[in-house]
Each structure stands twice: as C-alpha cells, then as structure tokens.
C-alpha cells in the first residue's frame, strides 16, 4: 500500500489510453495517484482504479473538465489540502476534432485549444506555487509530433500541441532555480482510442511516414514520461522528447 512518503502524482486524462498506462507505470513505485477525467461514462476510470488497486495502489479519480480554470482550481485546492503536496503533474488530457481548415468551425477550434492547451495552463498554474514552496517537482506535458511537423486536417490540434512546446520551455526557465523540471513528450501515432477511429487506409498512409514502420504503444510513451520524472533525468528541463518511431528527427 501507499504511505505518506510516496510521491503524489496527478495525471489528467488518466482514465484510459496513454494516461492510464502512465498511471500503471507509476504504480511500480507505489505512488499515490490522482486521475482527472471528464467523460460521464465512469467505466474507463473505474477500470483504471481497479487495475491500480490490483497492484496495491490506493488511487482516486475525479470527473473534472480540465479546460475550466475554476474546476481545476477547486480540485487542486482539494488535493493539496488532503495530501499537502503534489510531486508530479502529467498534463495528458487531450482530444481531436479533425477537419480541413476551410471546414473547421470556431467551436472545433475552441474545444481543442481549451482542452489540449488551456488545460495545461490551468493545471500548471494551480500546482506551481506548491512545487516552488517544496523546492521540487516534475511536470511533463504531452504534446505531439504534429506540433512540430503539422498534419493536414489538424490545424487546431497541431496549434495546441505546438503551444504546449512553447509553454513548456518558458515555464521550465521560470522555475528551474526552484528544482522543478518541466518537459514535454511528443508522441507520434500511438495505439489508443484516439487513433482507433482512423480508417485502415489512412493508418497505412501514416505507417509509411514512420521510419520504424509501426504505430507506437502507450507503454513507449509511459516509459519516457516515467524516466523524465525520475532522478536519472534530473538534469533535463525544457526539452521536448519525441516518441514517434523517428517521424521527427
Ligand atoms: P484517449 O485514449 O482518447 O484519452 C484521452 C484522455 O483525456 C481520456 O482520459 C479523457 O477522459 C481525457 N479528457 C478528454 N477531455 C477531457 C476534459 N475536458 N477534461 C479532463 N479529461 C479529459 O487519448 P490518448 O491517445 O491516450 O491521448 C493522450 C494524450 O496523448 C493526448 O493529449 C493526445 O493528444 C496525446 N497524443 C496521442 C497520440 C496518439 O496517437 N494516441 C499521439 C500524440 C499525442 P474522459 O474520456 O473521461 O473524458
């Protein structure tokens, strides 16, 4: 079971996919894990909590729209009042609303920017004072290779992921002297619900753009995230680590 010396790890979008796999990776060190997710259907987050409990981890999940500053402020106040600290923040929640720019609505743009990018501000802003006070912390933001190279049909998504890269580097500079590491991980195409909706033909086209010739697994991303949060990576900050099978070099 966890004890009060275990790290407190908050993972947005931890109910499934990459976020769930990151949570399971932190279970190896018996971290105290808090998952934020938003779907009204609680079955994914319940499955994640069950998997963590089978590994002896007493985790919790909360239904919070991370694009709402007020909602995020409320949950972070609650977590900090109960645990007294947050050691690791993984900004992972994200959505896509893909369509060509000519067809993209203002609502498609706003939803993706708010959930993917504004959420990173909301969560980081609400955790940073406590990390500064405790003179340490790890923040990893999940970006995407398309934030660097672009992708037709993803103007909103690639802008949000490029924004995360700039945010990461700036905050890394602001808090480095306080012993806080802020990095981003940029996955390529990873096998999750997000990519499961792609037609097979499109997937085949994408695979041709991947030097390693296959989609990645959530574990590929989770290992990198976990390493960035370990002492082994304590001299790394403000970086964007690509986990994309070589799509970006
Ligand atoms: P996923 O399986 O669709 O999971 C997305 C997660 O985000 C879910 O836990 C979802 O929870 C949560 N979420 C969505 N909207 C939210 C909101 N408003 N508030 C709180 N939580 C919210 O996607 P994934 O593939 O694991 O993606 C995880 C991250 O990796 C995303 O940032 C994505 O952009 C990035 N990424 C993925 C790929 C890929 O190929 N899969 C590639 C590059 C980057 P609910 O369902 O409960 O709302």
mmCIF file of N, CA and C in Angstrom, residues 166 195 203:
data_model
loop_
_atom_site.group_PDB
_atom_site.id
_atom_site.type_symbol
_atom_site.label_atom_id
_atom_site.label_comp_id
_atom_site.label_asym_id
_atom_site.label_seq_id
_atom_site.Cartn_x
_atom_site.Cartn_y
_atom_site.Cartn_z
ATOM 1 N N UNK A 166 6.020 25.578 -26.505
ATOM 2 C CA UNK A 166 6.471 26.909 -26.077
ATOM 3 C C UNK A 166 6.229 27.127 -24.598
ATOM 4 N N UNK A 195 -6.595 6.988 -31.938
ATOM 5 C CA UNK A 195 -6.202 6.611 -33.303
ATOM 6 C C UNK A 195 -7.032 5.432 -33.833
ATOM 7 N N UNK A 203 -4.426 4.824 -41.835
ATOM 8 C CA UNK A 203 -3.375 4.287 -40.946
ATOM 9 C C UNK A 203 -2.193 3.796 -41.785
#
